[in-house]
mmCIF file of C-alpha atoms in Angstrom:
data_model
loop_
_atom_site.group_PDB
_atom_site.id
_atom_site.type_symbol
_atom_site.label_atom_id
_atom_site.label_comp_id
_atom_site.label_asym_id
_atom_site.label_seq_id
_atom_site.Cartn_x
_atom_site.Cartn_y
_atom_site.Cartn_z
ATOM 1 C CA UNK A 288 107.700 75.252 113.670
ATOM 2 C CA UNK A 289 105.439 71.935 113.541
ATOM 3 C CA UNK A 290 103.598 70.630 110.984
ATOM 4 C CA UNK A 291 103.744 68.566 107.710
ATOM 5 C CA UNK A 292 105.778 71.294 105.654
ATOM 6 C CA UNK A 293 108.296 72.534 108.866
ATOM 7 C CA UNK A 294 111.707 73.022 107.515
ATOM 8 C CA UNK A 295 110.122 74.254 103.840
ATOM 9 C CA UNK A 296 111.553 78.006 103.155
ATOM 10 C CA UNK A 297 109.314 79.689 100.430
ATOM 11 C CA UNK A 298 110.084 83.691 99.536
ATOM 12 C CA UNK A 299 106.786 84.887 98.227
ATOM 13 C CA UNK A 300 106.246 88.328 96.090
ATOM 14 C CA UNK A 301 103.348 90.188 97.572
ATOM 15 C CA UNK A 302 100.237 90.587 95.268
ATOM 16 C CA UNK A 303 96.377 89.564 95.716
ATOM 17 C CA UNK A 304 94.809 86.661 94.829
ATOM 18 C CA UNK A 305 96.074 82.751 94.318
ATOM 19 C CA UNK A 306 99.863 83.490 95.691
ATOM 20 C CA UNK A 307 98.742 85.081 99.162
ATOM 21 C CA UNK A 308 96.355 82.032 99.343
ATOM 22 C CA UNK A 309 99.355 79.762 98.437
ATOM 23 C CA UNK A 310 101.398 81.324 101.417
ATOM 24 C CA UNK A 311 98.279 80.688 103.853
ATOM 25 C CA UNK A 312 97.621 77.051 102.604
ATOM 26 C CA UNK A 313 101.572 76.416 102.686
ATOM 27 C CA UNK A 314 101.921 78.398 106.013
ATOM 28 C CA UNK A 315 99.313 76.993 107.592
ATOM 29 C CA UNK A 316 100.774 73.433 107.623
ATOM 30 C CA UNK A 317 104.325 75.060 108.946
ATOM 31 C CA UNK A 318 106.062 75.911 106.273
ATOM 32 C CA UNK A 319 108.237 79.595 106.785
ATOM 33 C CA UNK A 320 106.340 81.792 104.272
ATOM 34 C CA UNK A 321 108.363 84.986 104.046
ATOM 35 C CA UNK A 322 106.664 87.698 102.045
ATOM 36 C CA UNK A 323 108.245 90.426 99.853
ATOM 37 C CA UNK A 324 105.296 93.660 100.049
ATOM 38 C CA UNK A 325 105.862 97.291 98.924
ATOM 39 C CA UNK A 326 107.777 99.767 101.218
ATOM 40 C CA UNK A 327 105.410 102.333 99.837
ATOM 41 C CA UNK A 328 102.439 99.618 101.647
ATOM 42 C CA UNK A 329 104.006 99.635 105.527
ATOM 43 C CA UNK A 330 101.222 101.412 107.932
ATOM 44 C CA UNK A 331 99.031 101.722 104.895
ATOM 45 C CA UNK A 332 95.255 100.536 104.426
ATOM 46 C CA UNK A 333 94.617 97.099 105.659
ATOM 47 C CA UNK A 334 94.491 95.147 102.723
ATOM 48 C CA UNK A 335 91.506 93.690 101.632
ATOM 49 C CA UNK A 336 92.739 90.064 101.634
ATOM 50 C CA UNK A 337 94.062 90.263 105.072
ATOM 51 C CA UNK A 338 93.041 87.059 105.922
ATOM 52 C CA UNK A 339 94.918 85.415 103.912
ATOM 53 C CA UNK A 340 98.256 86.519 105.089
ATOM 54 C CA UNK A 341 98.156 84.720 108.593
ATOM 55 C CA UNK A 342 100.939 82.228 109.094
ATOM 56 C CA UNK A 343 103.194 84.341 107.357
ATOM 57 C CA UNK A 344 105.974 87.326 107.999
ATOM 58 C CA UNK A 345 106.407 90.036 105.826
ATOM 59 C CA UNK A 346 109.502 92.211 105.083
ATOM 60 C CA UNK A 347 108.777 94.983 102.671
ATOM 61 C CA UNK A 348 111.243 96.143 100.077
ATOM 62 C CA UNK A 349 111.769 98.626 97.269
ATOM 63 C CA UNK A 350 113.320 96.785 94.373
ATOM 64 C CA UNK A 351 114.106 99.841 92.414
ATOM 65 C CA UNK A 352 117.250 99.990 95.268
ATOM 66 C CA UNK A 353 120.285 97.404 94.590
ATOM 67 C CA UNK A 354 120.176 97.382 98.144
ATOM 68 C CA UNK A 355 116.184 95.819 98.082
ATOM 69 C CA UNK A 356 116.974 93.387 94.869
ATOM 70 C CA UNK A 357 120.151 92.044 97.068
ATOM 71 C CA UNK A 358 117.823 91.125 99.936
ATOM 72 C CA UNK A 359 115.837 88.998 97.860
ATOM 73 C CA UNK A 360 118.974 87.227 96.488
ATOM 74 C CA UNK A 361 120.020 86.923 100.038
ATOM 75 C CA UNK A 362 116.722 85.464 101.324
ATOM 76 C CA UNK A 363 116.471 82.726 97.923
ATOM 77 C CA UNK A 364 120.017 81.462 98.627
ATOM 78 C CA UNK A 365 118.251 80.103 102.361
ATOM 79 C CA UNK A 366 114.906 78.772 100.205
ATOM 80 C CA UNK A 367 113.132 76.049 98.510
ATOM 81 C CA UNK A 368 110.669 78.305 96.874
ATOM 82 C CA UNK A 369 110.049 81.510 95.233
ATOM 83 C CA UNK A 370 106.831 82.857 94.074
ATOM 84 C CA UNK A 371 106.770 85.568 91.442
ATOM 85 C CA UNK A 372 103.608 87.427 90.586
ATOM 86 C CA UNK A 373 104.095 89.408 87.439
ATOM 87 C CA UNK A 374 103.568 90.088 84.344
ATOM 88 C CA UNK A 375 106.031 87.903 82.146
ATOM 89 C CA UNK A 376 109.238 89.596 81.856
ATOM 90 C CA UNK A 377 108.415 92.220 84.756
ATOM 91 C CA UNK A 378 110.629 89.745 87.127
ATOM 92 C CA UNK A 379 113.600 89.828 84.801
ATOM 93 C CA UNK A 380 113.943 93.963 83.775
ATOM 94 C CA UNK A 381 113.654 94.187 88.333
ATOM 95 C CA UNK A 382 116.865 91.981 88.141
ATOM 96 C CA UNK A 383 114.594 88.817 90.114
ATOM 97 C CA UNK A 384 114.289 86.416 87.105
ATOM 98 C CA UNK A 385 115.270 82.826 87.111
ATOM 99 C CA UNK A 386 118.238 83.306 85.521
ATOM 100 C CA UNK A 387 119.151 85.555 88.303
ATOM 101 C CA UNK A 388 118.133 84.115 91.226
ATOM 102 C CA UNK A 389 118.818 80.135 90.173
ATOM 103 C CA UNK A 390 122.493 81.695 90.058
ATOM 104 C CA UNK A 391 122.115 82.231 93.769
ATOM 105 C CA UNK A 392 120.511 78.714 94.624
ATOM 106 C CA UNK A 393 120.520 76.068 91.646
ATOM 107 C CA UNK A 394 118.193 74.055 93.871
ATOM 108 C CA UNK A 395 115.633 77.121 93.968
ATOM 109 C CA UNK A 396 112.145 75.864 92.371
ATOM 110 C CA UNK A 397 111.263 79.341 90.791
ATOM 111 C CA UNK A 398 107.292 79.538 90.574
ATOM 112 C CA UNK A 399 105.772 82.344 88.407
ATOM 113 C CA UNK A 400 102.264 82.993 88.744
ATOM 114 C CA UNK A 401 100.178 85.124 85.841
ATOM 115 C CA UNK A 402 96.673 84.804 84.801
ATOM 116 C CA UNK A 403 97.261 83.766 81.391
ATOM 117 C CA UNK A 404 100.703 81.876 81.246
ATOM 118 C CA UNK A 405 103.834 82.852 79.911
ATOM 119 C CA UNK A 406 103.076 82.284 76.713
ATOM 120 C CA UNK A 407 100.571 81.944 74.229
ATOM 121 C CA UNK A 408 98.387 84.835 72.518
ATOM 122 C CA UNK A 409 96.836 86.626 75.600
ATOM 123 C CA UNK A 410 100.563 86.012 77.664
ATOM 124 C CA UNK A 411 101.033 90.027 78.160
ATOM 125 C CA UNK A 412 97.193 90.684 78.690
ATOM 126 C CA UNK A 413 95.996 91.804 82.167
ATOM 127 C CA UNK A 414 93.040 89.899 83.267
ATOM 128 C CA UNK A 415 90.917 88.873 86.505
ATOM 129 C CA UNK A 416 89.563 85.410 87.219
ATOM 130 C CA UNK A 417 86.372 85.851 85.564
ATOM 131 C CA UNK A 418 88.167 86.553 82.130
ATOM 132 C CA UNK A 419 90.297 83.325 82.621
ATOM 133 C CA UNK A 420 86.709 81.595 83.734
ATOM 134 C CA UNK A 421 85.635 82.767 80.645
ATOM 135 C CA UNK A 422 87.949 81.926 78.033
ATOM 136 C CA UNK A 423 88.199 78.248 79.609
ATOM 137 C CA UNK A 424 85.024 77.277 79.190
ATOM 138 C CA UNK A 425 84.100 77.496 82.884
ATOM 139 C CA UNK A 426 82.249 80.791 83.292
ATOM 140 C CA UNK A 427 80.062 79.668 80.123
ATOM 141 C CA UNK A 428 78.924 76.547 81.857
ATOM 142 C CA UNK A 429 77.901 78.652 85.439
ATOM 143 C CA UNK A 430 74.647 80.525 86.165
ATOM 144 C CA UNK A 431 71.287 80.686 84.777
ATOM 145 C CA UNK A 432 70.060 79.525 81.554
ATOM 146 C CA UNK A 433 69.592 83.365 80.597
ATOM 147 C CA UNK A 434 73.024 84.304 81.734
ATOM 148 C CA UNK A 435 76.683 83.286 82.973
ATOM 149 C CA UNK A 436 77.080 83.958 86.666
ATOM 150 C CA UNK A 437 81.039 84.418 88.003
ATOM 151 C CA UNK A 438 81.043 81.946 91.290
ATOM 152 C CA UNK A 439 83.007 84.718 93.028
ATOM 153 C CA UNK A 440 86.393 84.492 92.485
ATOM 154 C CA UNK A 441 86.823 81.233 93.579
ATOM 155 C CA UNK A 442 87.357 79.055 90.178
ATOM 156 C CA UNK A 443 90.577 80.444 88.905
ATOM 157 C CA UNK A 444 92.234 82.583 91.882
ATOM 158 C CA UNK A 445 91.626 80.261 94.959
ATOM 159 C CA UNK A 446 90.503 76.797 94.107
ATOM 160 C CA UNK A 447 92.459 76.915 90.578
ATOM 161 C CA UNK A 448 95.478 78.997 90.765
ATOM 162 C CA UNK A 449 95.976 79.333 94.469
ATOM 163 C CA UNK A 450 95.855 75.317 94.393
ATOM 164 C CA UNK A 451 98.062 74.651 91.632
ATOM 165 C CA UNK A 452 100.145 77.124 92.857
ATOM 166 C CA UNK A 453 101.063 74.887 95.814
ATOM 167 C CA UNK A 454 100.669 71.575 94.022
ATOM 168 C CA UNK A 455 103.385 72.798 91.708
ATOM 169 C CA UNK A 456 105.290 74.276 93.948
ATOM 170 C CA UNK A 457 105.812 71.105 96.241
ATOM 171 C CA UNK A 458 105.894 68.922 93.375
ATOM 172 C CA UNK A 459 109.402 70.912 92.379
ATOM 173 C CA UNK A 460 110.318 70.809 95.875
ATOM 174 C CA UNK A 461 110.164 66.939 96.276
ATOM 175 C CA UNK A 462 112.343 66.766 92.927
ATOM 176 C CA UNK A 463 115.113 68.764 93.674
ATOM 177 C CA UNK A 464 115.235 67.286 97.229
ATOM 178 C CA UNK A 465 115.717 64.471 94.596
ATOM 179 C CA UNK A 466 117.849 65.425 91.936
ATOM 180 C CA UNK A 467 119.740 68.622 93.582
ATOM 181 C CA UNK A 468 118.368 71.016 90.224
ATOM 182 C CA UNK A 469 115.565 73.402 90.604
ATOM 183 C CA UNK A 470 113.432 74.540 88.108
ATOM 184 C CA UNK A 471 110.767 76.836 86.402
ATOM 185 C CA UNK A 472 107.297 76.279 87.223
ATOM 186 C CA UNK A 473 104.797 78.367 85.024
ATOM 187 C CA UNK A 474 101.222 78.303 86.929
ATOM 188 C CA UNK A 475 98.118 80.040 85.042
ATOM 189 C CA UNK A 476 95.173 80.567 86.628
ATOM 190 C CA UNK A 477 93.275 80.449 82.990
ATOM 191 C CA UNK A 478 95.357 76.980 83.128
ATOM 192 C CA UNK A 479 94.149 76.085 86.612
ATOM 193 C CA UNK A 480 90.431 77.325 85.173
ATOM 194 C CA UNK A 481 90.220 74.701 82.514
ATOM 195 C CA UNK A 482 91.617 71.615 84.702
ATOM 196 C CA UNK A 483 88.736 71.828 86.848
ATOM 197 C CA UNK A 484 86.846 71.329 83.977
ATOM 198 C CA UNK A 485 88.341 68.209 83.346
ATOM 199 C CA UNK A 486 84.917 65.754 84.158
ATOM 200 C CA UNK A 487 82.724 68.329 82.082
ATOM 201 C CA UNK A 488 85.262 68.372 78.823
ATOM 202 C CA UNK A 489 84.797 64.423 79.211
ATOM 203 C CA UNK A 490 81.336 64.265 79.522
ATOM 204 C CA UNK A 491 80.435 66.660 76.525
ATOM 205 C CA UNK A 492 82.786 64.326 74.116
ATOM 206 C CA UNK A 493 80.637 61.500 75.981
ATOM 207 C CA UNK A 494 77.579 62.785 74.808
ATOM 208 C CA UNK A 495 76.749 63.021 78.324
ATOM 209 C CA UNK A 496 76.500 67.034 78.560
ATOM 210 C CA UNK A 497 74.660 69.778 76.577
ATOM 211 C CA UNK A 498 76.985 72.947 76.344
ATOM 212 C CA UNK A 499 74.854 74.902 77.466
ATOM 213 C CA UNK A 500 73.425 76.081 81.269
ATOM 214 C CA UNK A 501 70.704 74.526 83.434
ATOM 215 C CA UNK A 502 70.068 72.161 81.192
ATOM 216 C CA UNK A 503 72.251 69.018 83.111
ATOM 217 C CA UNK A 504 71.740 67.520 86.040
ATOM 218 C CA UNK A 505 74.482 69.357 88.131
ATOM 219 C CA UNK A 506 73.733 72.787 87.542
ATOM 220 C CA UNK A 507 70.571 73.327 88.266
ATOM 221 C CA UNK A 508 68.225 72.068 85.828
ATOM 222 C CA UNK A 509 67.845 68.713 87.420
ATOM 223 C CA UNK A 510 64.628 69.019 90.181
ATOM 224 C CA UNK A 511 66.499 67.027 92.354
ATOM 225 C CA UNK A 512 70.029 68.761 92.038
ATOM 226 C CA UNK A 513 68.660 72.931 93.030
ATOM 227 C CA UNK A 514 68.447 75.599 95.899
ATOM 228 C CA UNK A 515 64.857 75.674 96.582
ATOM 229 C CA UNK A 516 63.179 78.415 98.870
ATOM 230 C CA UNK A 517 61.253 78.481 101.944
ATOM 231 C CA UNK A 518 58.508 80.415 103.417
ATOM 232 C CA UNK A 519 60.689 82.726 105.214
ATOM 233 C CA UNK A 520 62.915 83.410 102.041
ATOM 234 C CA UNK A 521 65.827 81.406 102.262
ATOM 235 C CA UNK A 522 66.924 78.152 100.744
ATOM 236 C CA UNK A 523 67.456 74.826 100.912
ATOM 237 C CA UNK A 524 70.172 73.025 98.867
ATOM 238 C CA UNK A 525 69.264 69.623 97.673
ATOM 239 C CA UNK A 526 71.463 66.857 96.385
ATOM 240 C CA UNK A 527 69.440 63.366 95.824
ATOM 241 C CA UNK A 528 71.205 62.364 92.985
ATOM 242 C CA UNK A 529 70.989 58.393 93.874
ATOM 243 C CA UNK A 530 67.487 56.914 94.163
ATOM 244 C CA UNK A 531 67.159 55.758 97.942
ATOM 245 C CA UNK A 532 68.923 59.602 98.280
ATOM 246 C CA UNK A 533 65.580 60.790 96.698
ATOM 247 C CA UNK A 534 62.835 58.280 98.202
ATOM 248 C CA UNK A 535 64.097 59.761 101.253
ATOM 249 C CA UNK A 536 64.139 63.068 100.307
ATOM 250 C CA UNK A 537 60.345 62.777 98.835
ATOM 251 C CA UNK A 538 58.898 60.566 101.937
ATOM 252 C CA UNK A 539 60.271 63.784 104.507
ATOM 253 C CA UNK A 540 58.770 66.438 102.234
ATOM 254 C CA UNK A 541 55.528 64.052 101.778
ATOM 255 C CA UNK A 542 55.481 64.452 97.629
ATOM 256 C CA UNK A 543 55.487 61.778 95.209
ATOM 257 C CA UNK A 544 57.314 62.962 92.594
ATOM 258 C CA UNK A 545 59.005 60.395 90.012
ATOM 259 C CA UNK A 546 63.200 60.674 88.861
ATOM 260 C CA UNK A 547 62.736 61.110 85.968
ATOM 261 C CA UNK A 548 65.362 62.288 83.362
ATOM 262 C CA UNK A 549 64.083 64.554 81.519
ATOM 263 C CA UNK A 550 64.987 68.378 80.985
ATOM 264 C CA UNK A 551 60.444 69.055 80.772
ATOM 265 C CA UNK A 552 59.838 66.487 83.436
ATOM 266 C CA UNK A 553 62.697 68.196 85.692
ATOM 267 C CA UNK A 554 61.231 71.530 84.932
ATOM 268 C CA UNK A 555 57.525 70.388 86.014
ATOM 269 C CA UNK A 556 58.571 68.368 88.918
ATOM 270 C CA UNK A 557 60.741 71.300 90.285
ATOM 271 C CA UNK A 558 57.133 73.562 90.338
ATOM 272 C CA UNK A 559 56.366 70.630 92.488
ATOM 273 C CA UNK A 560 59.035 70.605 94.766
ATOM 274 C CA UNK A 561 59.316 74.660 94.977
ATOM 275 C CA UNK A 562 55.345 74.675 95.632
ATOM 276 C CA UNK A 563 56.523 72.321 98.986
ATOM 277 C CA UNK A 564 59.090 73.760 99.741
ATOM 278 C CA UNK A 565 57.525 77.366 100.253
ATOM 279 C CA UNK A 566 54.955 75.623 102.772
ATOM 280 C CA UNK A 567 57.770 75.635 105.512
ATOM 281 C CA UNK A 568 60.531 77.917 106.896
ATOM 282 C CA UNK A 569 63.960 76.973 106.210
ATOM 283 C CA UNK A 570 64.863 75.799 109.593
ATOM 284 C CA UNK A 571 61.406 73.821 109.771
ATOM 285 C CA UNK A 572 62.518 71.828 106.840
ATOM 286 C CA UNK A 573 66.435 71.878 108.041
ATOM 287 C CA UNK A 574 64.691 69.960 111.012
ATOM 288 C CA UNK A 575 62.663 67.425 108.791
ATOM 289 C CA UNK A 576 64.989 66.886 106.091
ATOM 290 C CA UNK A 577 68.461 66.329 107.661
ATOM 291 C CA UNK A 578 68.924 62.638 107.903
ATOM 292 C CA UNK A 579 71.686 60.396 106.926
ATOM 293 C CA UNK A 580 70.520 60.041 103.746
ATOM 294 C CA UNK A 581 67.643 62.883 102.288
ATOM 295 C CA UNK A 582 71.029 65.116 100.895
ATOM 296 C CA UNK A 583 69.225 68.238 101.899
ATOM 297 C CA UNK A 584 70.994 71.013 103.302
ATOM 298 C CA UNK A 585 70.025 74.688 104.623
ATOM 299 C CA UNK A 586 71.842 77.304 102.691
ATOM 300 C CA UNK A 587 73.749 79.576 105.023
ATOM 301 C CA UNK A 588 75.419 82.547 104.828
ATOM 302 C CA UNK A 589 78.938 83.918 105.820
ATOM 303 C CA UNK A 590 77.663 85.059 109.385
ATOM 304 C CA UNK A 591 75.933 82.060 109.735
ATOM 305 C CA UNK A 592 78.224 78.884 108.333
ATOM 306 C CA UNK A 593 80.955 79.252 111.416
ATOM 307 C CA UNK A 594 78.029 78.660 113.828
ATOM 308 C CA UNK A 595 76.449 75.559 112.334
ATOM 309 C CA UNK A 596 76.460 72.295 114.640
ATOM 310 C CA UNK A 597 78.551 70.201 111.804
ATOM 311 C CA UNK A 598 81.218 73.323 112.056
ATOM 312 C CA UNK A 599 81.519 73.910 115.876
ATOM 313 C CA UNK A 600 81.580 70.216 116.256
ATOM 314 C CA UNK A 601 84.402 69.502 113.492
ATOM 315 C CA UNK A 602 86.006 72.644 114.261
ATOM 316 C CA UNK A 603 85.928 73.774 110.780
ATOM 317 C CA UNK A 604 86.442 77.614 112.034
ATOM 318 C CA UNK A 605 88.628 78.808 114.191
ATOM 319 C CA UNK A 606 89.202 82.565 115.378
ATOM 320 C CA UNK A 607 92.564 84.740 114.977
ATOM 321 C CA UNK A 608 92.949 88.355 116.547
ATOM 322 C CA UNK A 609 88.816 87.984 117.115
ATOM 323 C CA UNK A 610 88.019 87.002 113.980
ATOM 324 C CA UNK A 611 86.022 84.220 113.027
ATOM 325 C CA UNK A 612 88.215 82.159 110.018
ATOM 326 C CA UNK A 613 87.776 78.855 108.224
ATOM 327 C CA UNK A 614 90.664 76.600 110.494
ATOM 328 C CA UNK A 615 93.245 75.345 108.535
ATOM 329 C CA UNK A 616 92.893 71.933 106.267
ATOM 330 C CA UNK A 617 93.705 69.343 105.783
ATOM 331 C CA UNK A 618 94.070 67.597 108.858
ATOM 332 C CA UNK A 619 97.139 65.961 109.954
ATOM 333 C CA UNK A 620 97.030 62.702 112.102
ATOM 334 C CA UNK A 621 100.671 62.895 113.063
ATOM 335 C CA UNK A 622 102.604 66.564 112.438
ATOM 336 C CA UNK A 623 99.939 68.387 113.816
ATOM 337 C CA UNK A 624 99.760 71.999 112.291
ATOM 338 C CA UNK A 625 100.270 75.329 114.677
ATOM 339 C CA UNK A 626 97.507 77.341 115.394
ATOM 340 C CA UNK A 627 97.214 80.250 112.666
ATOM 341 C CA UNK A 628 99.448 83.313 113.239
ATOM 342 C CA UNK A 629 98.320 86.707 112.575
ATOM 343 C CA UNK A 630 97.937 88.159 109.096
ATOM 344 C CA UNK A 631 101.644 89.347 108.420
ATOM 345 C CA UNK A 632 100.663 92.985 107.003
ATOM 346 C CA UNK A 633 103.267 94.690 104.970
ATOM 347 C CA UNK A 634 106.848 95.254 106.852
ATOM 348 C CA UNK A 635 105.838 93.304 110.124
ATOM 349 C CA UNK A 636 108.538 91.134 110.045
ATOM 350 C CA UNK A 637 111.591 93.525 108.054
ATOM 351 C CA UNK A 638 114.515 93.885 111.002
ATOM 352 C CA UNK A 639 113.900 90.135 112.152
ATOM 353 C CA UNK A 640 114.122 88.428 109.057
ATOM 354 C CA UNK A 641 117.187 90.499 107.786
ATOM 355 C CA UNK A 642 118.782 90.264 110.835
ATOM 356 C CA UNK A 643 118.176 86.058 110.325
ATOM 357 C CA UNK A 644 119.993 86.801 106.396
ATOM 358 C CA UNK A 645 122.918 88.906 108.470
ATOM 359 C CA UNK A 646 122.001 92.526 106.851
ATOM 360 C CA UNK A 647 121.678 95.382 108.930
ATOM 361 C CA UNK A 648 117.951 96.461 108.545
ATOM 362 C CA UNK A 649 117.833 99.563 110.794
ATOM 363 C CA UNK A 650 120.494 101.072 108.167
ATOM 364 C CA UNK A 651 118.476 99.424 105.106
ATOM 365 C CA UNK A 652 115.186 101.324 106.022
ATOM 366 C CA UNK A 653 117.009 104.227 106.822
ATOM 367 C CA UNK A 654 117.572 104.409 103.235
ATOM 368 C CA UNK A 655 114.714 103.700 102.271
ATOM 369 C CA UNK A 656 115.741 100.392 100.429
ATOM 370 C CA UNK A 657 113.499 98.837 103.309
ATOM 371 C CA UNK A 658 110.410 99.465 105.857
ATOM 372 C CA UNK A 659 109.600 98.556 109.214
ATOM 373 C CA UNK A 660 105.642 98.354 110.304
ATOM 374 C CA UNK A 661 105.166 100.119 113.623
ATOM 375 C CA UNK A 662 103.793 96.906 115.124
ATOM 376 C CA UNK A 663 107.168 95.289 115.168
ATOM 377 C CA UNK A 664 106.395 91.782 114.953
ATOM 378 C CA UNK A 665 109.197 88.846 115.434
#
């Protein structure tokens, strides 16, 4: 392997969410990402977060068998990392716990990943990311002044927990490299939720934010800080928060409309704005307004974003088994990354990587303590 993180072992539990992301993130920049899926899950529907299992291999278990539970001892005593991905105590009654596997390998950094922690008041609740939005503060501050809208599950699964995930993770890494000791690292994705708040939290005790939506100037009540849309229905995003951002941007759409900082002026200037901006099709106005300093952008969608100039020119995308995928990030001047793999589906990867441990996997999955896709990867 190549790549900033080659010669990083991390044993993963399966699940959706932040810790698949975590694998692709980690896997991407080299690291070996084994994953632990289902036996019950080999051939089976192609999961729905496929994508996110590239630069991986998988080796599916059933850790109701001694013989499944003494893989995953085997594979932690060759790791840096494991990822749990239960509900707390769920790891310990399946005989995987910390205290079980740090027996194995006291340098193991043990990384268990809930939605709520665990501890505190809500620690056995189940949850999605839009109730740990919600509870953090985030979720209230998003959407419309009429309503809270959930930014898809971006906040607390990928950008929160998958993030912090791997953040943690490497932070234990780099320690016991250090000190020879793993550790426990607990990562919450209603945790991860509230520390991307961090600016907003400041600004409200600064007097500098009303708790409550569209009425600031980065969510959408500020004229100069919206989506705006054209004649053919779609939309513009603009961004002229600095004031030779927005002579620009006013001189190109050929209104005079004053800054001014008010939640009525931004609401009356915005009819301004939205009366222009309906004049012209979105890609008219993409060809007017994109200059090195108007912060106008065209909105695009999921088809279109891969096919932009600024993406085909950075190489932002990149395409895997035909499909069209953001390209991994960040970018590495030195240890250049490999190219993606293919998603790792459940039990790809089961005879090679037990063979690697020294257990005999054709007698494991005979039975039934361990499953081998039909695609056969190595």
């Amino acid at each position: 392997m190549t790549g900033p993180l080659a010669g990083v072992r991390v044993v993963m539990m399966g699940g959706l969410g932040p810790a698949p992301f975590c694998g692709m993130l980690l896997g991407d920049l080299g690291a070996d990402v084994v994953r632990v899926d289902r036996v019950g899950e080999v051939d089976g529907a192609r999961p729905v977060d496929a994508l996110l299992r590239r630069s991986q291999r998988s080796v599916a278990l059933d850790l109701k068998q001694p013989a499944g539970r003494d893989v995953v001892h085997a594979l932690v005593e060759r790791a840096d990392a494991f990822v749990e991905v239960f509900r707390p105590g769920v790891a310990e009654r399946m005989g995987i716990g910390p205290d079980d596997l740090l027996v194995r390998n006291p340098r193991l950094v043990y990384a268990r990943m809930t939605g709520w922690g665990q501890d505190g008041a809500y620690a056995a609740m189940a949850g999605h990311d839009i109730n740990y939005l919600a509870l953090s503060g985030a979720l209230g501050a998003i959407g419309t002044a009429e309503a809270p809208v959930p930014p898809l599950n971006l906040v607390g699964d990928y950008g929160g927990g998958g993030m912090l995930l791997a953040l943690g993770l490497l932070s234990g890494v780099l320690e016991a490299r250090q000190s020879g000791a793993g550790q426990v690292i607990d990562v919450a994705m209603y945790d991860a939720a509230a520390t991307l708040m961090t600016v907003f939290y400041g600004l409200l005790a600064d007097g500098r934010w009303e708790d409550r939506r569209q009425a600031n100037v980065v969510d959408g009540a500020a004229h100069y800080y919206r989506t705006y849309e054209t004649a053919d229905g779609r939309h513009v995003a603009v961004g002229a928060l600095e004031p030779q951002f927005y002579a620009e941007l006013c001189t190109r759409l050929g209104v005079t409309v004053p800054q001014d900082e008010t939640p009525e002026a931004w609401a009356r200037h915005g009819e301004t704005m939205a009366a222009r901006f309906r004049e012209r099709t979105r890609a008219e106005w993409e060809a007017e307004l994109v200059t090195p300093q108007s912060c106008a952008t065209p909105v695009l969608t999921l088809a279109e974003a891969p096919h932009h100039l600024h993406a085909e020119s950075r190489g932002t995308f990149t395409e895997v088994d035909g499909v069209r995928q953001p390209a991994p990030a960040p970018r590495f001047s030195r240890t250049v990354p490999p190219a993606p793999s293919s998603p790792a589906l459940p039990g790809d990867h089961t005879l090679a990587v037990l063979t690697e441990i020294g257990i005999d996997g054709p007698a494991l999955c005979e039975a039934g303590a361990a499953g081998q896709s039909s695609r056969g990867r190595v």
